[in-house]
mmCIF file of C-alpha atoms in Angstrom:
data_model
loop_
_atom_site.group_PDB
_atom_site.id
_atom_site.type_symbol
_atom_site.label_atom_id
_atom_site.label_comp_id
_atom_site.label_asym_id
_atom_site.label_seq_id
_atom_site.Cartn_x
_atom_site.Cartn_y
_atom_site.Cartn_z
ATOM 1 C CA UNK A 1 -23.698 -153.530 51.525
ATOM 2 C CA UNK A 2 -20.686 -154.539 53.240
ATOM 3 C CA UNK A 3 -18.572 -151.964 50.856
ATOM 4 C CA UNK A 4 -21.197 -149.763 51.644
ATOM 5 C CA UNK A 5 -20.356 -150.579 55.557
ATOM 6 C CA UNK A 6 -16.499 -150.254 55.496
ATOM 7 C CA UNK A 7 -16.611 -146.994 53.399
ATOM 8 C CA UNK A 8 -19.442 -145.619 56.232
ATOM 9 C CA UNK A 9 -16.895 -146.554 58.455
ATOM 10 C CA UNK A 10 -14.325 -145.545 57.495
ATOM 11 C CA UNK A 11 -15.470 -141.894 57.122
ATOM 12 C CA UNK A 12 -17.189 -141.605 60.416
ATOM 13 C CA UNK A 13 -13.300 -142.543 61.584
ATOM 14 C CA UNK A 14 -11.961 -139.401 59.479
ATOM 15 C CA UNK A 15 -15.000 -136.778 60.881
ATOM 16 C CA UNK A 16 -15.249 -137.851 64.329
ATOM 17 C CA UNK A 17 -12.939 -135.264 66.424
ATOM 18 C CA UNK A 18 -9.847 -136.694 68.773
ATOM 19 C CA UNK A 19 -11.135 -135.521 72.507
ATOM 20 C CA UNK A 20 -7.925 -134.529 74.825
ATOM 21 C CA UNK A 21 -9.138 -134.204 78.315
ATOM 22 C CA UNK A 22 -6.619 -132.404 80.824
ATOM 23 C CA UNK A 23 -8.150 -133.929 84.790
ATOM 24 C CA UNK A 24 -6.757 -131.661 87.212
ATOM 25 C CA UNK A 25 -6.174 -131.480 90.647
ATOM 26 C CA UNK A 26 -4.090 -129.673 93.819
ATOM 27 C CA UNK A 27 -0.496 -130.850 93.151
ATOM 28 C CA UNK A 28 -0.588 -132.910 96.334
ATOM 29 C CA UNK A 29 -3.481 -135.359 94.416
ATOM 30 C CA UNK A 30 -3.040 -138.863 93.553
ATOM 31 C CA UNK A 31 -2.839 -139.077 90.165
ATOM 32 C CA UNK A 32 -1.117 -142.504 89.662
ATOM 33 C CA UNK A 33 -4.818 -143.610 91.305
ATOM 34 C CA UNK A 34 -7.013 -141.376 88.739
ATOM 35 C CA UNK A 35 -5.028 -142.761 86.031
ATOM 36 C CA UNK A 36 -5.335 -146.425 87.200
ATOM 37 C CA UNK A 37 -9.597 -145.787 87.031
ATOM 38 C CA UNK A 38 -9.559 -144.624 83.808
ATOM 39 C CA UNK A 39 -11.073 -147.301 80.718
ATOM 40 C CA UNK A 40 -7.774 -149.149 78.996
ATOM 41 C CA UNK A 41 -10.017 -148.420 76.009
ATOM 42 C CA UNK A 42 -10.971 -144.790 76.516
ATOM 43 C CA UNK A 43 -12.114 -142.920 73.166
ATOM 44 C CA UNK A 44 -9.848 -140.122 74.442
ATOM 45 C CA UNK A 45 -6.513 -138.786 75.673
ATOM 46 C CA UNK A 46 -5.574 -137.893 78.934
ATOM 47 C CA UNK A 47 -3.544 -136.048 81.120
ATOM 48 C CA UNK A 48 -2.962 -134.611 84.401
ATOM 49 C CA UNK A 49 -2.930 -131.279 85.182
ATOM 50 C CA UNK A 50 -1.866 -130.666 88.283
ATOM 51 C CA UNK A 51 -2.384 -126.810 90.274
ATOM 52 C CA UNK A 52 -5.262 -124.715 91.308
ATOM 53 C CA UNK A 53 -7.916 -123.322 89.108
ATOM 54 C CA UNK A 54 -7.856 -120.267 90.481
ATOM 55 C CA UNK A 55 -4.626 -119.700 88.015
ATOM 56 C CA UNK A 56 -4.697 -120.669 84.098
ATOM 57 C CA UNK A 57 -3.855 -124.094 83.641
ATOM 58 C CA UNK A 58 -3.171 -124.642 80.018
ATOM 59 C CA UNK A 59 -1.928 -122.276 77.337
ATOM 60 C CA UNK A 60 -4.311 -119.298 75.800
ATOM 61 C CA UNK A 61 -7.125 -120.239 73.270
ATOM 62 C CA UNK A 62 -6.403 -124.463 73.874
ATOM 63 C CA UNK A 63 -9.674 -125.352 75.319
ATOM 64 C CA UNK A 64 -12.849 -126.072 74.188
ATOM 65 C CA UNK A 65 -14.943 -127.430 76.956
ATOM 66 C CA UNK A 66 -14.165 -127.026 80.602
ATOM 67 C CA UNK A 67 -16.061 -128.483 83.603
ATOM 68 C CA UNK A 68 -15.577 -128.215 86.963
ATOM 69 C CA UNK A 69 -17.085 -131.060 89.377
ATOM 70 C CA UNK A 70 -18.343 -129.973 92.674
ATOM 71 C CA UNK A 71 -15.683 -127.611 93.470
ATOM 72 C CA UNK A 72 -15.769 -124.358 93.073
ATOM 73 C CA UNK A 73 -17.253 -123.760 96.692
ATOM 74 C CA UNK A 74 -13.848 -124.954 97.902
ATOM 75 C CA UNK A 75 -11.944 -121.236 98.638
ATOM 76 C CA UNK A 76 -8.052 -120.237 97.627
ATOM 77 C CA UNK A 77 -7.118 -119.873 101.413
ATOM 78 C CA UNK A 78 -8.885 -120.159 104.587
ATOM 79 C CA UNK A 79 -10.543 -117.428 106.199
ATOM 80 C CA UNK A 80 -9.476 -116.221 110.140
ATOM 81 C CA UNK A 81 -12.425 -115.448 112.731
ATOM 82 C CA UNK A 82 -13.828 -112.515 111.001
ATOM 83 C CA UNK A 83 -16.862 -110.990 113.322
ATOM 84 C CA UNK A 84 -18.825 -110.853 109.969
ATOM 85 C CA UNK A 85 -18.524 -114.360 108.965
ATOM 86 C CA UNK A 86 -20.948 -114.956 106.016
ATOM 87 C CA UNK A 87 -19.707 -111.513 104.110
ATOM 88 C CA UNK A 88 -16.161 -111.977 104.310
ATOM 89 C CA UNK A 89 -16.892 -115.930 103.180
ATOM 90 C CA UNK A 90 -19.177 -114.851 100.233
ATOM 91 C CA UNK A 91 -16.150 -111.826 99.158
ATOM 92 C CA UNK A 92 -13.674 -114.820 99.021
ATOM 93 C CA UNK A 93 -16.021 -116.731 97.031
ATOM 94 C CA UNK A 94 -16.678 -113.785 94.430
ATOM 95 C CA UNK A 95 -12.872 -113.090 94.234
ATOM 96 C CA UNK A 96 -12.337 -117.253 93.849
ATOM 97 C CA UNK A 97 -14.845 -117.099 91.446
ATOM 98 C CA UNK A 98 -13.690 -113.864 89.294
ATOM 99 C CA UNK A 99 -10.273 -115.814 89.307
ATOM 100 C CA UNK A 100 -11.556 -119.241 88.203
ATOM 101 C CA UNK A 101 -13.569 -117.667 85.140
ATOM 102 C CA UNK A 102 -10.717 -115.464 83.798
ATOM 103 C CA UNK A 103 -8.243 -117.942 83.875
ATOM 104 C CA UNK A 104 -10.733 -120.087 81.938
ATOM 105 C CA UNK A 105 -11.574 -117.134 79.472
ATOM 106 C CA UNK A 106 -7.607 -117.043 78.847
ATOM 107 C CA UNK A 107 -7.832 -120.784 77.961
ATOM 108 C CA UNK A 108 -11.155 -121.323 76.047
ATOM 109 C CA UNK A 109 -11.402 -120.430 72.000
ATOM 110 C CA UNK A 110 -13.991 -117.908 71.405
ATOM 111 C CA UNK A 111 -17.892 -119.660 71.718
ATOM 112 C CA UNK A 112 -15.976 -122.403 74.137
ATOM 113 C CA UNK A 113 -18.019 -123.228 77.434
ATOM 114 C CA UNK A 114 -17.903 -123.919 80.741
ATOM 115 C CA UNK A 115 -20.201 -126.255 82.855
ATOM 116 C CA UNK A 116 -20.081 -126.490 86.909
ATOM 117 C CA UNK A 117 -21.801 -128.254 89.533
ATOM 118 C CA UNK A 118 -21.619 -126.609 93.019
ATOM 119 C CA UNK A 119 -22.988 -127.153 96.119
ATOM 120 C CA UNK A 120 -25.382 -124.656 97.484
ATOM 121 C CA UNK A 121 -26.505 -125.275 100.744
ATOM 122 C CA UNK A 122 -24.963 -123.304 103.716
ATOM 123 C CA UNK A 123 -23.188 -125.454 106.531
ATOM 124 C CA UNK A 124 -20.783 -124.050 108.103
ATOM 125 C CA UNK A 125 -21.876 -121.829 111.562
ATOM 126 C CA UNK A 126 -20.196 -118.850 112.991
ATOM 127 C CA UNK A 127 -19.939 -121.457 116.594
ATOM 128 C CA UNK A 128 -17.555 -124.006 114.596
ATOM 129 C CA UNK A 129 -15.825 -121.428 112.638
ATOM 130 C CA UNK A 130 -14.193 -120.044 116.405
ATOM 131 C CA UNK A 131 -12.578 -123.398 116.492
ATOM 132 C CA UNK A 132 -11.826 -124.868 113.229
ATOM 133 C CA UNK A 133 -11.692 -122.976 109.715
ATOM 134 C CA UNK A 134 -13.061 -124.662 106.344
ATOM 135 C CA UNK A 135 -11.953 -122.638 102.970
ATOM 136 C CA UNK A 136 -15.344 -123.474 101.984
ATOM 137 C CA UNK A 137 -18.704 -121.230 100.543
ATOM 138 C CA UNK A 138 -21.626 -122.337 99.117
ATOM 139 C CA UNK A 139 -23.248 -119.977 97.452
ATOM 140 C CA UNK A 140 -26.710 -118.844 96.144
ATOM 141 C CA UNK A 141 -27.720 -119.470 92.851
ATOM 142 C CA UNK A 142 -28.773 -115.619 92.998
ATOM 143 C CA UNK A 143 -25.029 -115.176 94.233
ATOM 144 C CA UNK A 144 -23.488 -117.684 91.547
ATOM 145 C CA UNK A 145 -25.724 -115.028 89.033
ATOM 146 C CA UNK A 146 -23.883 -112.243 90.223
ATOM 147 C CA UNK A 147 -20.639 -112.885 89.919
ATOM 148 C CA UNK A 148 -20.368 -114.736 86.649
ATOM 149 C CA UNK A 149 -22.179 -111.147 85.046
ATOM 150 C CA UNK A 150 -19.579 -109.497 87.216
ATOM 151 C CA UNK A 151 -17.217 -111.100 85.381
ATOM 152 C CA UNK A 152 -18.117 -110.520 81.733
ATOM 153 C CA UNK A 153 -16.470 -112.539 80.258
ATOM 154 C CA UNK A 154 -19.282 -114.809 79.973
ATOM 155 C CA UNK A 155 -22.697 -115.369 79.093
ATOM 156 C CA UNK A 156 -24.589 -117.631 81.073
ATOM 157 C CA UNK A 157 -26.747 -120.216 78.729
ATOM 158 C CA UNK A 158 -28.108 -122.251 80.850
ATOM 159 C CA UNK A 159 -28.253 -122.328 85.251
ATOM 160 C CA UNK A 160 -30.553 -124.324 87.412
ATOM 161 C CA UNK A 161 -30.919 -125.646 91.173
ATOM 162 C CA UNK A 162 -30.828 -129.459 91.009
ATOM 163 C CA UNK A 163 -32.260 -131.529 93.925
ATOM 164 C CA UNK A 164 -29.425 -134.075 95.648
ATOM 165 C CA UNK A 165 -29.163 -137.283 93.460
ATOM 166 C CA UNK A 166 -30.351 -139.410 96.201
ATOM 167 C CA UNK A 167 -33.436 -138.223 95.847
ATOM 168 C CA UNK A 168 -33.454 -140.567 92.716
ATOM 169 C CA UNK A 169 -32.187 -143.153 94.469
ATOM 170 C CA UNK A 170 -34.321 -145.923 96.588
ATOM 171 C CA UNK A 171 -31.299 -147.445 97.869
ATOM 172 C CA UNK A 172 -30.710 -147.296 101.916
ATOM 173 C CA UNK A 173 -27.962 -145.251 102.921
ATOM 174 C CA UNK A 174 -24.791 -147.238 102.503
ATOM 175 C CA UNK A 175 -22.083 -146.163 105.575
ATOM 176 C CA UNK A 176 -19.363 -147.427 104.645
ATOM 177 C CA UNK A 177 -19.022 -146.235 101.026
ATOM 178 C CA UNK A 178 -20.480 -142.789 102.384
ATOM 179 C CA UNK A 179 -17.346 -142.562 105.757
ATOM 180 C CA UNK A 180 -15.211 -143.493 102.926
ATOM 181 C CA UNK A 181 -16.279 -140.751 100.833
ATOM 182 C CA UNK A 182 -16.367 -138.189 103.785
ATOM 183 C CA UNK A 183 -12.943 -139.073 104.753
ATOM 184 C CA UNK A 184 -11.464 -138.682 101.097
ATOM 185 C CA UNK A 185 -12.590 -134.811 101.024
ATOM 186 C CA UNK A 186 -11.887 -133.557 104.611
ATOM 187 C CA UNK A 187 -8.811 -136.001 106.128
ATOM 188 C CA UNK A 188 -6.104 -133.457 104.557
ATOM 189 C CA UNK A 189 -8.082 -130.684 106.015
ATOM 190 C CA UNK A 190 -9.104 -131.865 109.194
ATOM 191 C CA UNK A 191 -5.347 -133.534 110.655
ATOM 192 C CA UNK A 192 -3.934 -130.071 110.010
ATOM 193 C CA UNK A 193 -5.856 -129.241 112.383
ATOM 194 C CA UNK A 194 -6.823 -132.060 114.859
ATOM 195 C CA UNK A 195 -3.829 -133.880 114.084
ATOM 196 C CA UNK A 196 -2.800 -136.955 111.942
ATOM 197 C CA UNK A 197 -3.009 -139.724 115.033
ATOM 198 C CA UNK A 198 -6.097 -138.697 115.491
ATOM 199 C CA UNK A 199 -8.061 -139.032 112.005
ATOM 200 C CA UNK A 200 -8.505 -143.313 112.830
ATOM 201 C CA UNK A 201 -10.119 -142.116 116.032
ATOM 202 C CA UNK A 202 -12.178 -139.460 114.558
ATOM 203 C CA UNK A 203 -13.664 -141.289 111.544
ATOM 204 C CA UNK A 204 -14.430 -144.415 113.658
ATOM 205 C CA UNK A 205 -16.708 -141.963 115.987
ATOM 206 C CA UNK A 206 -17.861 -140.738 112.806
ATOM 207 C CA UNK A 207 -18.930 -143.896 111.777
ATOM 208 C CA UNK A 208 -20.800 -145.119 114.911
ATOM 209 C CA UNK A 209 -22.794 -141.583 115.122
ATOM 210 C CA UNK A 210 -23.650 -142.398 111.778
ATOM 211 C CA UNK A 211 -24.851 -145.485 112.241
ATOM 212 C CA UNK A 212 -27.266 -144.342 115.213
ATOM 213 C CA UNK A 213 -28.643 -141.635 113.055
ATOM 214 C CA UNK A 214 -28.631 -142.927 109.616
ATOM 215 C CA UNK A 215 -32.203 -141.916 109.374
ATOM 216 C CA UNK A 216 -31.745 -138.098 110.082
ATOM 217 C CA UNK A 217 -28.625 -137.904 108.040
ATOM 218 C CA UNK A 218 -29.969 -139.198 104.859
ATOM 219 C CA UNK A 219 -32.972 -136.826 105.324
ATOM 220 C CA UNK A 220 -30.791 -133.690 105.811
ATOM 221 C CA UNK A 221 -28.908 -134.998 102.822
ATOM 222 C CA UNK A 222 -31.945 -134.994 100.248
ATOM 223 C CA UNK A 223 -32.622 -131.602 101.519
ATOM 224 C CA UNK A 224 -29.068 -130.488 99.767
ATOM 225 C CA UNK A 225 -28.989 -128.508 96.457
ATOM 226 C CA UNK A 226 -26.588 -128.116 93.402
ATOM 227 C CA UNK A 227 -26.332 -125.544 90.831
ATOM 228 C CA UNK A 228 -25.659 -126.561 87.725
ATOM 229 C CA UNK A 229 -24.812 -123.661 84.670
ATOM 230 C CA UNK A 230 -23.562 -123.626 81.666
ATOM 231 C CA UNK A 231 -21.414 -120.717 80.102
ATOM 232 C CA UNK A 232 -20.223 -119.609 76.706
ATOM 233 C CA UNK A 233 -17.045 -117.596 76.596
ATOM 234 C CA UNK A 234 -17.624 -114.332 75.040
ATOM 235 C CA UNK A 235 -15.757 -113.382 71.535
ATOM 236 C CA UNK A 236 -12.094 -112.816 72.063
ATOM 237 C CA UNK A 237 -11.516 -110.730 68.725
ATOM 238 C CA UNK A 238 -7.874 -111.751 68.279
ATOM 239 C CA UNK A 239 -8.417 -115.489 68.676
ATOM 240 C CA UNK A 240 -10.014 -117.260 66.339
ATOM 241 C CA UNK A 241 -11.897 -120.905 66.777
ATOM 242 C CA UNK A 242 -9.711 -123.618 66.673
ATOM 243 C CA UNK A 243 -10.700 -126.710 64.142
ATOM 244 C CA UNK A 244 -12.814 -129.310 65.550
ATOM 245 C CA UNK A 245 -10.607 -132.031 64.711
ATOM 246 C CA UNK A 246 -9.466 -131.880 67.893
ATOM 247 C CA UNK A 247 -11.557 -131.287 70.905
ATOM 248 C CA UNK A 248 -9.774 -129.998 74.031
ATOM 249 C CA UNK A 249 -11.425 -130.173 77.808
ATOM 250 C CA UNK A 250 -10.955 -129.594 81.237
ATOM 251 C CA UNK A 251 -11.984 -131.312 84.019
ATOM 252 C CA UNK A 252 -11.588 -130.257 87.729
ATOM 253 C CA UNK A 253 -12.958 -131.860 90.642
ATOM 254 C CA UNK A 254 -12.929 -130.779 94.674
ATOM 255 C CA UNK A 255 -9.980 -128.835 95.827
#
């Protein structure tokens, strides 16, 4: 039995795939801090890639599995006070989009896929946009549709609207974690703006208006949607699948 065990073992060892996932991020990111997170005894490699994912990342026909983590409804570049707000947001988005899914095309083997979560609830009104700009979209799932068949390059397997994940959770609303959360995805974008001295100032009102209307925030927060899809790059012809002895993935999170 225990020869039995070891040789068991000792096969599983030689069939199981290596996994090498690639985490990127905008150049600017902290990745001393992603890499300090990460298990001491991962069952994978890792590396940083850092750059948008608008462009192609890693070379042609490398990747098997990419997934991108809340992000694409961040935009390339942020859009001026256009009279027509929501169509010149939503033509960013589709360009963003088209550029996101070719570059990934150029890096997946032929049958490789690509999973997303994005936000799709609409925020942002024409009233703040006069005064402060957010190179953000969130999209439709009709819209998300659209422009991955646009694309063709590939086919969509699997795409679904997905309630927020509080809604599974009892738990009351925890501020602090949640400021600290809000502040790690809109600091960079907002002291541009507003100014670095100000951001203590700013977060610390944030906080307090939170507190007084905890209630009313966390209900407008289960009301939030994601789309979640799953795509399989079309045949490439020239390229041919790689072996699955190694597994390659990509992993990008909010711009």
């Amino acid at each position: 039995m225990l020869k039995y065990q070891s040789t068991l073992e000792t096969n599983l060892q030689k069939t199981t795939p290596e996994f090498h996932v690639s985490f990127n991020d905008q150049v600017d990111n902290d990745f001393n801090t992603l890499f300090k997170t990460l298990p001491p005894n991962r069952p994978y490699f890792a590396v940083g890639v850092p750059g948008s994912f608008h462009c192609q990342l890693l070379p042609e026909a490398s990747l098997h599995i990419a997934h991108s983590s809340y992000a694409l409804h961040w935009l390339s570049k942020v859009l001026g006070n256009e009279k027509e707000v929501t169509k010149a947001y939503f033509a960013q988005f589709k360009a963003d989009m088209d550029a996101f899914l070719k570059a990934r095309a150029q890096e997946l083997v032929e049958g490789g896929s690509v999973l997303f979560d994005i936000h799709g609830v609409i925020v942002i009104t024409e009233e703040k946009l006069d005064s402060f700009n957010l190179a953000l979209y969130l999209p439709s799932i009709e819209e998300v549709k659209m422009v991955v068949e646009m694309n063709k390059c590939f086919t969509i397997e699997k795409i679904c609207t997905l309630s927020h994940p509080s809604n599974y959770d009892s738990r009351p609303l925890d501020i602090e974690r949640t400021c600290a959360d809000i502040r790690a995805i809109n600091e960079n974008l907002m002291q541009d703006h507003f100014g670095s001295e100000n951001m203590d100032q700013l977060f610390h009102l944030w906080e307090q208006n939170l507190q007084k209307n905890r209630l009313l925030y966390d209900k407008v927060v289960r009301q939030d949607v994601y789309h979640f899809a799953l795509l399989k790059c079309k045949g490439k012809g020239k390229y041919l699948a790689q072996s699955h002895k190694s597994i390659c993935g990509l992993e990008t999170w909010g711009h």
